[in-house]
mmCIF file of N, CA and C in Angstrom:
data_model
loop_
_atom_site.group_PDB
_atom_site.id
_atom_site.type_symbol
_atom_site.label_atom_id
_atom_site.label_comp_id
_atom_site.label_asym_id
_atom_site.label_seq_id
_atom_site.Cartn_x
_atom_site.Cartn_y
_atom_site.Cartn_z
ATOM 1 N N UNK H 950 3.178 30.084 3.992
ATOM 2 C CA UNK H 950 4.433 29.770 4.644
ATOM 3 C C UNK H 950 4.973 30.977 5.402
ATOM 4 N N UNK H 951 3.906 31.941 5.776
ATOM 5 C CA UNK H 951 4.623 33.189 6.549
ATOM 6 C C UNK H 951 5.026 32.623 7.867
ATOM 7 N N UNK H 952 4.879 32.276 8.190
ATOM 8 C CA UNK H 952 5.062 31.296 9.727
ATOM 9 C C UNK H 952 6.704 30.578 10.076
ATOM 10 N N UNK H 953 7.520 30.776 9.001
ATOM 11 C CA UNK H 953 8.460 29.932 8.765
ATOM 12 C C UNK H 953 9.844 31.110 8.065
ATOM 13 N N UNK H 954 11.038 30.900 7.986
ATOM 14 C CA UNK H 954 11.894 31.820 7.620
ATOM 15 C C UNK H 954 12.030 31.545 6.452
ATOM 16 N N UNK H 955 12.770 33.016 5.899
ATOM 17 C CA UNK H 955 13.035 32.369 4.761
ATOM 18 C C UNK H 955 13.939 31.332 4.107
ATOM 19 N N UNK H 956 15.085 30.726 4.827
ATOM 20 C CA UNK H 956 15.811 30.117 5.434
ATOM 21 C C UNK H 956 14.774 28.446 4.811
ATOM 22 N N UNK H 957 14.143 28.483 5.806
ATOM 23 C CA UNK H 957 12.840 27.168 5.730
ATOM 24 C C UNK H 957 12.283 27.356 4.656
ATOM 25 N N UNK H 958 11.798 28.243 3.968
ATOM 26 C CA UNK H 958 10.898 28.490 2.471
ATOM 27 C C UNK H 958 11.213 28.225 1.698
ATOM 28 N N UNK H 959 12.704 28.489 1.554
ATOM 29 C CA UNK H 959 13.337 28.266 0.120
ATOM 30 C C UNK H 959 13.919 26.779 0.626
ATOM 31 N N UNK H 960 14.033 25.984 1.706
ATOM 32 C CA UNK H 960 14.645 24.499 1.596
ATOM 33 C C UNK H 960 13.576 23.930 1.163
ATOM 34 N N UNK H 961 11.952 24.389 1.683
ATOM 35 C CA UNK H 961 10.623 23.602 1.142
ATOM 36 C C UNK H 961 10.365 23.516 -0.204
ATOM 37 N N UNK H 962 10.959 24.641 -0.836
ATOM 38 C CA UNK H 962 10.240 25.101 -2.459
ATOM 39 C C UNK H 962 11.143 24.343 -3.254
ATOM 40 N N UNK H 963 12.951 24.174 -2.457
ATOM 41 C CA UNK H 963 13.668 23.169 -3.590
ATOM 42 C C UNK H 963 13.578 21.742 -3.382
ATOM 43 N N UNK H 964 12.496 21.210 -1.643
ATOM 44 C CA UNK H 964 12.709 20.025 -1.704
ATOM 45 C C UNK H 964 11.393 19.691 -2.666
ATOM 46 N N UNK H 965 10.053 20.902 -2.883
ATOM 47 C CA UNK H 965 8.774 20.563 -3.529
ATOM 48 C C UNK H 965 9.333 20.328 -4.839
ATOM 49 N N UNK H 966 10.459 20.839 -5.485
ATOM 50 C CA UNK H 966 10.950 20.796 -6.850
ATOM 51 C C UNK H 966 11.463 19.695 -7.167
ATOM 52 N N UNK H 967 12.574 18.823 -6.090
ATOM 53 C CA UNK H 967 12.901 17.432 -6.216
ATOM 54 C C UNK H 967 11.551 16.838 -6.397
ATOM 55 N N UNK H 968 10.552 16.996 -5.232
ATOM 56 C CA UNK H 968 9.477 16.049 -5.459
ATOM 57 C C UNK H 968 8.677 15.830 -7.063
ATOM 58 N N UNK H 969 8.769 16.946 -7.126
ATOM 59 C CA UNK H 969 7.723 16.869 -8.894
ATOM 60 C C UNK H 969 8.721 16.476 -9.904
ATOM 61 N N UNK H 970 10.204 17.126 -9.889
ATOM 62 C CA UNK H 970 10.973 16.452 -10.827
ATOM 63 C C UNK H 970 10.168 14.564 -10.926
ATOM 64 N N UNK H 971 10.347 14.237 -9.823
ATOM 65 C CA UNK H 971 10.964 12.383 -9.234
ATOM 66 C C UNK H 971 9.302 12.400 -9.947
ATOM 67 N N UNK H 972 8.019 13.071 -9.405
ATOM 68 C CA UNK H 972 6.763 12.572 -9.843
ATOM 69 C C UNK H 972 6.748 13.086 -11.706
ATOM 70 N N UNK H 973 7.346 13.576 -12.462
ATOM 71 C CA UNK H 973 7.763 13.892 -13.982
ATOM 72 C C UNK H 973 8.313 12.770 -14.523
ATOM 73 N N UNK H 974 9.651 12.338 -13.593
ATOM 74 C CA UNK H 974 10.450 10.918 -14.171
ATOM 75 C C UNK H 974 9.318 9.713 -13.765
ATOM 76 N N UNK H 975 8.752 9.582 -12.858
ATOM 77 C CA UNK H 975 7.958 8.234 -12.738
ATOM 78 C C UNK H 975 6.643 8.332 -13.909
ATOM 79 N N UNK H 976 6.338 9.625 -14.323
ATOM 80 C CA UNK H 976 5.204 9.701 -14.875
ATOM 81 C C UNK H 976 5.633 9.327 -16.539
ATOM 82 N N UNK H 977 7.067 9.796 -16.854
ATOM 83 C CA UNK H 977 7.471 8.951 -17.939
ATOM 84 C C UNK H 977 7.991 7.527 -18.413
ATOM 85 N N UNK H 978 8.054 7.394 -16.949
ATOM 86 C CA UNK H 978 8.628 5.851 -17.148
ATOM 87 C C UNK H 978 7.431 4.984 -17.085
ATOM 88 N N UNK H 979 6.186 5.327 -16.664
ATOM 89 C CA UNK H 979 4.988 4.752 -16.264
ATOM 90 C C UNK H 979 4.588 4.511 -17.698
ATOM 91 N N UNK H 980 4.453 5.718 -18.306
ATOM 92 C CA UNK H 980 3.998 6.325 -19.813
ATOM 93 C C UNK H 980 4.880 5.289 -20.754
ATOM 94 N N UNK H 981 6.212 5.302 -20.454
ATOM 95 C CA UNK H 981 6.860 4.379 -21.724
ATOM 96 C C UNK H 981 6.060 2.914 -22.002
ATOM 97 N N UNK H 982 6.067 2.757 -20.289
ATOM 98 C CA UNK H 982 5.561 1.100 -20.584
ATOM 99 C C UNK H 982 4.432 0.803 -21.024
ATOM 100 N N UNK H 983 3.414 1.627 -20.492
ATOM 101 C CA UNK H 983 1.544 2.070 -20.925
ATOM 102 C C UNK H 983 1.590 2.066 -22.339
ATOM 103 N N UNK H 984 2.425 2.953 -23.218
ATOM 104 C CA UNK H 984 1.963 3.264 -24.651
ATOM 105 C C UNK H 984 2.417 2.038 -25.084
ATOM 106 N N UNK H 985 3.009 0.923 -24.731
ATOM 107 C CA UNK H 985 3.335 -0.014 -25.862
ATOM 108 C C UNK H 985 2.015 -0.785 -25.860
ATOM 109 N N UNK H 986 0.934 -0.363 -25.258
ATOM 110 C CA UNK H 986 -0.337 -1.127 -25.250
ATOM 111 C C UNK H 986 -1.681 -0.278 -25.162
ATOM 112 N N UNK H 987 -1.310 0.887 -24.554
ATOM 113 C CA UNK H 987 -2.654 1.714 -24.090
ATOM 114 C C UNK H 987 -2.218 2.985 -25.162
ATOM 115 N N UNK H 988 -3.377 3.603 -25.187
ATOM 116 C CA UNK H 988 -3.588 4.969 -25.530
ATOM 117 C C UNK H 988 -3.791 5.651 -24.735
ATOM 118 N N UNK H 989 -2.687 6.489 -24.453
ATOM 119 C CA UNK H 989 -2.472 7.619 -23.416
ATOM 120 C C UNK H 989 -2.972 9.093 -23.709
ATOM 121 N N UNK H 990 -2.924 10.049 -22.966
ATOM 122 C CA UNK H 990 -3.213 9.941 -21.559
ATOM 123 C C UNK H 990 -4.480 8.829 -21.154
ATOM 124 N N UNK H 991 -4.442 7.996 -20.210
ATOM 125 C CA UNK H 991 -5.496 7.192 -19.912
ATOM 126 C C UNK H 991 -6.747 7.900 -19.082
ATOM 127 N N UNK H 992 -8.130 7.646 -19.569
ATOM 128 C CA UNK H 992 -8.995 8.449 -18.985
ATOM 129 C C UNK H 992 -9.300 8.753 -17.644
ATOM 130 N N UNK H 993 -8.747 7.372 -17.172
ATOM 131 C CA UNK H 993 -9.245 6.957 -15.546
ATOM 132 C C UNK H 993 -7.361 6.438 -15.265
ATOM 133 N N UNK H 994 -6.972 7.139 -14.074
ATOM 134 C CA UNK H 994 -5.932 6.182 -13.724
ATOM 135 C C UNK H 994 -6.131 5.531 -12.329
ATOM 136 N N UNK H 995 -5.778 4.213 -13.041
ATOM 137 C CA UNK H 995 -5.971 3.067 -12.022
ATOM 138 C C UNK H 995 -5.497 2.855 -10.625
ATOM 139 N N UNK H 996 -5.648 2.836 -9.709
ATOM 140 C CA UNK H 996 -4.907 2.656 -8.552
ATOM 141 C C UNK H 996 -4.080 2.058 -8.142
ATOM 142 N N UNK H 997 -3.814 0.861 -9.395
ATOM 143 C CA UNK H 997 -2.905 0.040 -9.309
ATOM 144 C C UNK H 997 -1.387 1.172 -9.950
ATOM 145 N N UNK H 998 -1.942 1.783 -10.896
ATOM 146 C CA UNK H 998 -0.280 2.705 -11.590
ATOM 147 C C UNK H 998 -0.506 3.975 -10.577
ATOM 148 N N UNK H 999 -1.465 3.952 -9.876
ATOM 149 C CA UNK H 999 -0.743 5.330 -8.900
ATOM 150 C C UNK H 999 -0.162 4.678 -7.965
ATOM 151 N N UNK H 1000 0.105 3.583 -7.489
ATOM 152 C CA UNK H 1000 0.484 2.603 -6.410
ATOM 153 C C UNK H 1000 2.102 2.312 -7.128
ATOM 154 N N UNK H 1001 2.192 1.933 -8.490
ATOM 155 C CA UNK H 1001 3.016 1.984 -8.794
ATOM 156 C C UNK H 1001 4.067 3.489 -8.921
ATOM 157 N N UNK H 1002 3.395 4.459 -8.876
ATOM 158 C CA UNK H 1002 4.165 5.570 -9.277
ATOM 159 C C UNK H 1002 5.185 6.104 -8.351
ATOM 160 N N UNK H 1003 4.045 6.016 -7.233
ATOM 161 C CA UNK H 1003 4.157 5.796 -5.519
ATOM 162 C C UNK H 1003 5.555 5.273 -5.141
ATOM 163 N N UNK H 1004 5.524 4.349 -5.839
ATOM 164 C CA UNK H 1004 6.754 3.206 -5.165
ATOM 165 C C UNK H 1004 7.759 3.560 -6.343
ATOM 166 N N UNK H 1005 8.187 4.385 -7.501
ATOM 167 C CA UNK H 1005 9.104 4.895 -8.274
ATOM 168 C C UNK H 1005 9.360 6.018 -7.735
ATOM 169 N N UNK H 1006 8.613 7.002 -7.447
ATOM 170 C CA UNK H 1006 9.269 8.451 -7.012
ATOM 171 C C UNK H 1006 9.092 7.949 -5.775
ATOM 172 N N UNK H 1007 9.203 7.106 -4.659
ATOM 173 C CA UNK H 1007 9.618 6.795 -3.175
ATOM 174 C C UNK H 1007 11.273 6.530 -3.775
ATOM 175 N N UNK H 1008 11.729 5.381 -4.110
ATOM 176 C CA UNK H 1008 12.523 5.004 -4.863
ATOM 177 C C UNK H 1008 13.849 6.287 -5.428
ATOM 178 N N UNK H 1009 13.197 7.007 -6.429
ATOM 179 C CA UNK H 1009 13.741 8.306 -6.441
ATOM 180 C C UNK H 1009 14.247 8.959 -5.433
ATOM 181 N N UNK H 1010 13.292 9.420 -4.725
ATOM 182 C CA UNK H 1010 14.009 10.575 -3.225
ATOM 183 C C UNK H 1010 14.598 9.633 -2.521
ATOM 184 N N UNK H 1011 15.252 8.335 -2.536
ATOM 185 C CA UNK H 1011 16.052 8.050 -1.713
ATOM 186 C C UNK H 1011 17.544 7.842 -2.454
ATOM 187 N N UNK H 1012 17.279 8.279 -3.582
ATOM 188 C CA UNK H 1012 18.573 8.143 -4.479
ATOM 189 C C UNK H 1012 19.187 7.068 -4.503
ATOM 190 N N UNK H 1013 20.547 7.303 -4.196
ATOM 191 C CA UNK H 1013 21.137 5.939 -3.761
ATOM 192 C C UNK H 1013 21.365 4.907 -2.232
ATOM 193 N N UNK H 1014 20.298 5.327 -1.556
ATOM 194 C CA UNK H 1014 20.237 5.534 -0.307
ATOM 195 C C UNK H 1014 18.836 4.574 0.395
ATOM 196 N N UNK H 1015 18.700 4.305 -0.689
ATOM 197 C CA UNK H 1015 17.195 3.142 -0.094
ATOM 198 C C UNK H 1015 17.406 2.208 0.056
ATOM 199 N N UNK H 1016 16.589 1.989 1.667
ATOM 200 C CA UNK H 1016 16.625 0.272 2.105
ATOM 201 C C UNK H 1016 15.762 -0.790 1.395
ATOM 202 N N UNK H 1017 16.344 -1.681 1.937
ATOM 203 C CA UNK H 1017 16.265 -2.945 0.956
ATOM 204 C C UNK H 1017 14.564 -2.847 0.313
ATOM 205 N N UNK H 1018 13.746 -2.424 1.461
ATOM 206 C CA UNK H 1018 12.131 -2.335 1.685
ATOM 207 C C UNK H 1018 11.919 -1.532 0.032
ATOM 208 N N UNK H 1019 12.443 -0.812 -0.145
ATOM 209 C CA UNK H 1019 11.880 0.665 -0.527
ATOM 210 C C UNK H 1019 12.440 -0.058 -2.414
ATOM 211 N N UNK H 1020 13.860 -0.747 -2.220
ATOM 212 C CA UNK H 1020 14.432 -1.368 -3.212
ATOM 213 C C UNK H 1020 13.827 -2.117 -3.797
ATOM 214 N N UNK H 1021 12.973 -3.612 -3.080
ATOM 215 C CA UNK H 1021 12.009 -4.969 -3.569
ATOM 216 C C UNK H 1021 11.173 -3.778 -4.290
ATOM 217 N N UNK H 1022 10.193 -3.166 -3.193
ATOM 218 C CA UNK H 1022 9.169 -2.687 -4.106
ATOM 219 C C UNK H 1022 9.284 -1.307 -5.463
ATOM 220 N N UNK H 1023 10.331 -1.319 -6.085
ATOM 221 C CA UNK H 1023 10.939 -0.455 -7.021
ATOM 222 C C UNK H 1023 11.134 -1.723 -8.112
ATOM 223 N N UNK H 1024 11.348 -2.994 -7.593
ATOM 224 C CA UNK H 1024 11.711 -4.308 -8.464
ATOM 225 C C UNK H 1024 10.510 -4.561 -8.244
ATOM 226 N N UNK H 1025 9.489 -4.494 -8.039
ATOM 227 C CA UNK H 1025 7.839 -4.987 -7.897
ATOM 228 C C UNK H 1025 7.092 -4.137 -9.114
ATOM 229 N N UNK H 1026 7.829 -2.845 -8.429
ATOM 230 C CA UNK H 1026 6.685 -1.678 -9.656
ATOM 231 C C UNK H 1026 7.302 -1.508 -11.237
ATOM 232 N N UNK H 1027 8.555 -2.182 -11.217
ATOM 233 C CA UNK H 1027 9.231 -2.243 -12.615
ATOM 234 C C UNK H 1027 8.869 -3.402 -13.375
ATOM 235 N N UNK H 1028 8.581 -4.709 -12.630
ATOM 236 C CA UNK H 1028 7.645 -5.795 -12.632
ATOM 237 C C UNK H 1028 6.845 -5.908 -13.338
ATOM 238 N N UNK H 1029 5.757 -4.858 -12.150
ATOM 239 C CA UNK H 1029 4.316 -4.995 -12.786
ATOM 240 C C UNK H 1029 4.223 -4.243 -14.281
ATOM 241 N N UNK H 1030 4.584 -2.845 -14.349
ATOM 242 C CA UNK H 1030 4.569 -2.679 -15.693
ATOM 243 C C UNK H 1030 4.980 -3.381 -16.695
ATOM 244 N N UNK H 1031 6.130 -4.125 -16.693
ATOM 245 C CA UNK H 1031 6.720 -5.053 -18.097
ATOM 246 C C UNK H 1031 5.237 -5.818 -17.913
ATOM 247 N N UNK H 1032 4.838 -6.522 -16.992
ATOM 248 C CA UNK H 1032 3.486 -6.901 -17.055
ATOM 249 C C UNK H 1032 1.979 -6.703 -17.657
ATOM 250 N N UNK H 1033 2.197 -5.178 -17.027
ATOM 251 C CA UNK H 1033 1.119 -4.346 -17.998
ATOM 252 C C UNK H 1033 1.441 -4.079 -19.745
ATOM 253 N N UNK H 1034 2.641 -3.522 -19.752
ATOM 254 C CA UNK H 1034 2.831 -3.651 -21.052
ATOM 255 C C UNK H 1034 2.550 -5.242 -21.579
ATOM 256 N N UNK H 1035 2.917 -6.032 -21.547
ATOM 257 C CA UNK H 1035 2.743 -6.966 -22.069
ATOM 258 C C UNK H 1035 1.270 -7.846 -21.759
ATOM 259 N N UNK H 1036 0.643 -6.982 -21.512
ATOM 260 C CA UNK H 1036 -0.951 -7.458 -21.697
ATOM 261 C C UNK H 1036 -1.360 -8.799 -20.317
ATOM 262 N N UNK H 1037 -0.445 -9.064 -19.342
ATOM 263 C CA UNK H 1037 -0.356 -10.029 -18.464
ATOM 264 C C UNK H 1037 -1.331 -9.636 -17.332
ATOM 265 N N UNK H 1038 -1.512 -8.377 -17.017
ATOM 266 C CA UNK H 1038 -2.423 -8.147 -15.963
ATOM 267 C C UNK H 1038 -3.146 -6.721 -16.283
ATOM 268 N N UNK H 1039 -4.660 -7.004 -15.639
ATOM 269 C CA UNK H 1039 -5.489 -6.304 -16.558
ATOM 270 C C UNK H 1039 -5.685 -4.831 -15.749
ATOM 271 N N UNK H 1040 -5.795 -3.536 -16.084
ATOM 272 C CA UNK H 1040 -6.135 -2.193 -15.082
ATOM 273 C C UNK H 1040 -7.037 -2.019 -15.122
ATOM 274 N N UNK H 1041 -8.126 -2.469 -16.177
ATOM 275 C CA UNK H 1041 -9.153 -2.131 -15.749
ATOM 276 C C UNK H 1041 -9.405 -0.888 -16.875
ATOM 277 N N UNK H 1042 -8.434 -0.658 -17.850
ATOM 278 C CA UNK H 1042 -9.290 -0.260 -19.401
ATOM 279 C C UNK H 1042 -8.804 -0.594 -20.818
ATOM 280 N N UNK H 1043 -9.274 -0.802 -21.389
ATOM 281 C CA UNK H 1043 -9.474 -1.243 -22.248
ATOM 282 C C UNK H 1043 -7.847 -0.282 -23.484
ATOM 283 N N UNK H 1044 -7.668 -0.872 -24.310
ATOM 284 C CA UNK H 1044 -6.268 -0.626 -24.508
ATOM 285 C C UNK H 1044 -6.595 1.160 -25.502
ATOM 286 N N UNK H 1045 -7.675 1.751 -26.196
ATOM 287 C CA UNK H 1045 -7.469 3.066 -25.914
ATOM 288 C C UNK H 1045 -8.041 3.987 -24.794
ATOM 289 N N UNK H 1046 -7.279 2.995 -23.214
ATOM 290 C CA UNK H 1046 -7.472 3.909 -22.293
ATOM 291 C C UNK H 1046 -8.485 4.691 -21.780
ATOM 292 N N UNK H 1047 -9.904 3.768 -22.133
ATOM 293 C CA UNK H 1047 -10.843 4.224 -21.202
ATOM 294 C C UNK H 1047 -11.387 3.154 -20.570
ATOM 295 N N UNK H 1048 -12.072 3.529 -19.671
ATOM 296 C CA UNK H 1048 -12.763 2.208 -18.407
ATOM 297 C C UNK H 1048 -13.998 1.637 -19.916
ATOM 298 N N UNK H 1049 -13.962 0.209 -19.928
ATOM 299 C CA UNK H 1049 -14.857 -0.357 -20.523
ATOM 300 C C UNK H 1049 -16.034 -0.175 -19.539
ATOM 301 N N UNK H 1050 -16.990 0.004 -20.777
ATOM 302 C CA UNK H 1050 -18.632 0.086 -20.191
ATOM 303 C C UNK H 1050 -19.194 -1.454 -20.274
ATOM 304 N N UNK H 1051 -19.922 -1.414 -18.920
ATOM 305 C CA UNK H 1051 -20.117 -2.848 -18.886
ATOM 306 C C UNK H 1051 -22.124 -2.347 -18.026
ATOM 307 N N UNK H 1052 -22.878 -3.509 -18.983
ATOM 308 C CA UNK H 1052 -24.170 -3.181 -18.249
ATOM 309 C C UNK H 1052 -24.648 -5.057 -18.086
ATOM 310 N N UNK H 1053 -23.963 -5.489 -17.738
ATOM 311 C CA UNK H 1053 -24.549 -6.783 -17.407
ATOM 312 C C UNK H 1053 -24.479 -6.828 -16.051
ATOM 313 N N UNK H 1054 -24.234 -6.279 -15.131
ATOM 314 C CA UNK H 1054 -23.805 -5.747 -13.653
ATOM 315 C C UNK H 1054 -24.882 -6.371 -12.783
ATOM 316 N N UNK H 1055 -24.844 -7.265 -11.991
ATOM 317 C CA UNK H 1055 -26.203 -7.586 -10.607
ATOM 318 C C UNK H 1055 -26.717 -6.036 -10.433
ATOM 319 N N UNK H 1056 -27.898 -6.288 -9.869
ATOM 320 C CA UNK H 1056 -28.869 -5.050 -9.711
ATOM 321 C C UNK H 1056 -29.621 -5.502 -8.342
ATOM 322 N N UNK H 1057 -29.640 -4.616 -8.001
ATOM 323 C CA UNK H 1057 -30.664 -4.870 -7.198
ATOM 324 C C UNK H 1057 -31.729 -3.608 -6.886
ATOM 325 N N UNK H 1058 -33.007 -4.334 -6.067
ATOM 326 C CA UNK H 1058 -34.073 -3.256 -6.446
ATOM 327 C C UNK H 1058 -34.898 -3.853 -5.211
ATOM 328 N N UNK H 1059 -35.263 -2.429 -4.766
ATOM 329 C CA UNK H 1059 -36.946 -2.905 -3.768
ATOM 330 C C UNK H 1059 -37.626 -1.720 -3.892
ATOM 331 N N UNK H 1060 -39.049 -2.051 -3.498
ATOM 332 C CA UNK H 1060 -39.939 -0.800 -3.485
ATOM 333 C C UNK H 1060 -39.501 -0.035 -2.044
ATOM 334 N N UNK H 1061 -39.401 -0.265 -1.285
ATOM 335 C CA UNK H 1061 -39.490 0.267 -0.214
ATOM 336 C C UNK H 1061 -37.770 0.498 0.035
ATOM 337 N N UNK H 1062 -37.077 0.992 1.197
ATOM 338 C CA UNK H 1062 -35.715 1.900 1.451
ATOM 339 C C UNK H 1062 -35.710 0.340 1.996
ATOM 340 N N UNK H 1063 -33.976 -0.465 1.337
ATOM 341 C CA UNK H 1063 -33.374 -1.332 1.784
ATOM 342 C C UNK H 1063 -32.756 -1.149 3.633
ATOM 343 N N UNK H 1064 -32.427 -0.031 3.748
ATOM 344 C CA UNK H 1064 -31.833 0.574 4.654
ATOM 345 C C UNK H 1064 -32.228 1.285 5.455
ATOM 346 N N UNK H 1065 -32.726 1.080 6.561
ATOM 347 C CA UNK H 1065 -33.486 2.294 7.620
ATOM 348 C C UNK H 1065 -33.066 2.654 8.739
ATOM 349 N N UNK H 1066 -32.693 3.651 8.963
ATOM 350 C CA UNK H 1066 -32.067 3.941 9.961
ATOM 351 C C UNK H 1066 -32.665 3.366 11.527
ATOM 352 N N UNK H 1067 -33.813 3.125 11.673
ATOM 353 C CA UNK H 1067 -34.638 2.781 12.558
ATOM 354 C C UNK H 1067 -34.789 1.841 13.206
ATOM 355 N N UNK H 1068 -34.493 0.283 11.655
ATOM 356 C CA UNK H 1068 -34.516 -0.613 11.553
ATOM 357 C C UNK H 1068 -33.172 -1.670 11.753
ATOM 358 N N UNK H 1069 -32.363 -0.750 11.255
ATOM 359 C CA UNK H 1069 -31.280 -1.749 11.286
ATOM 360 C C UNK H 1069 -31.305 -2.706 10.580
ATOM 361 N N UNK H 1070 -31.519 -3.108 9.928
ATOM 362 C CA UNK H 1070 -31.449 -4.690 9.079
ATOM 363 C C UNK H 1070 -31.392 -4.255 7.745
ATOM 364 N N UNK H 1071 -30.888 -5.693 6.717
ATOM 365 C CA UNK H 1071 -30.746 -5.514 5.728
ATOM 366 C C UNK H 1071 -31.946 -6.009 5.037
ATOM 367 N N UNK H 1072 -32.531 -5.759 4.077
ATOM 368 C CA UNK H 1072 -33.756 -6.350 3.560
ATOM 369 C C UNK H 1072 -35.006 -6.804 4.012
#
């Protein structure tokens, strides 16, 4: 940040401090609803609760000051967790919080390179 005054440095370093506070509070409120079902810390986090976290600390930095947009999806991500807690929609691990291993999976196989640069085609 030498590029910038100090003036600018110190407004960046207290707005980076709001930011992690707001990502601390979403990460506990995420956490309250998770442990009534998962075993936390979870190994893998899902994209669905970073999507949610997303839309709590958005929510946050607008304080009292967010449009309606920013509001629904704060009532979406408060939603989905009572959801998750309550076992209604699935993330994708298993409730002590690791990705279930699964080997029944389609496979596929050829002797030769499916893919050739040369060729273009599939199979």
């Amino acid at each position: 940040m030498s590029g910038y005054t100090q003036e600018e440095q110190d407004a960046t370093l207290a707005a980076l401090a709001v930011i992690n506070n707001r990502l601390l509070d979403a990460d506990s409120v995420i956490n309250g609803y998770l442990a009534t079902r998962y075993t936390l810390p979870l190994s893998t986090v899902p994209r669905m609760v970073m999507l949610i976290a997303c839309n709590l600390v958005r929510h946050a930095l607008y304080d009292d000051q967010a449009p309606e947009l920013i509001q629904e999806r704060y009532r979406i991500a408060i939603r989905q967790l009572e959801a998750l807690a309550k076992g209604q929609v699935n993330i994708g691990v298993d409730v002590s919080g690791n990705k279930p291993t699964v080997n029944d999976a389609a496979q596929m196989s050829a002797t030769t390179p499916v893919f050739k640069r040369n060729e273009g085609g599939f199979i």
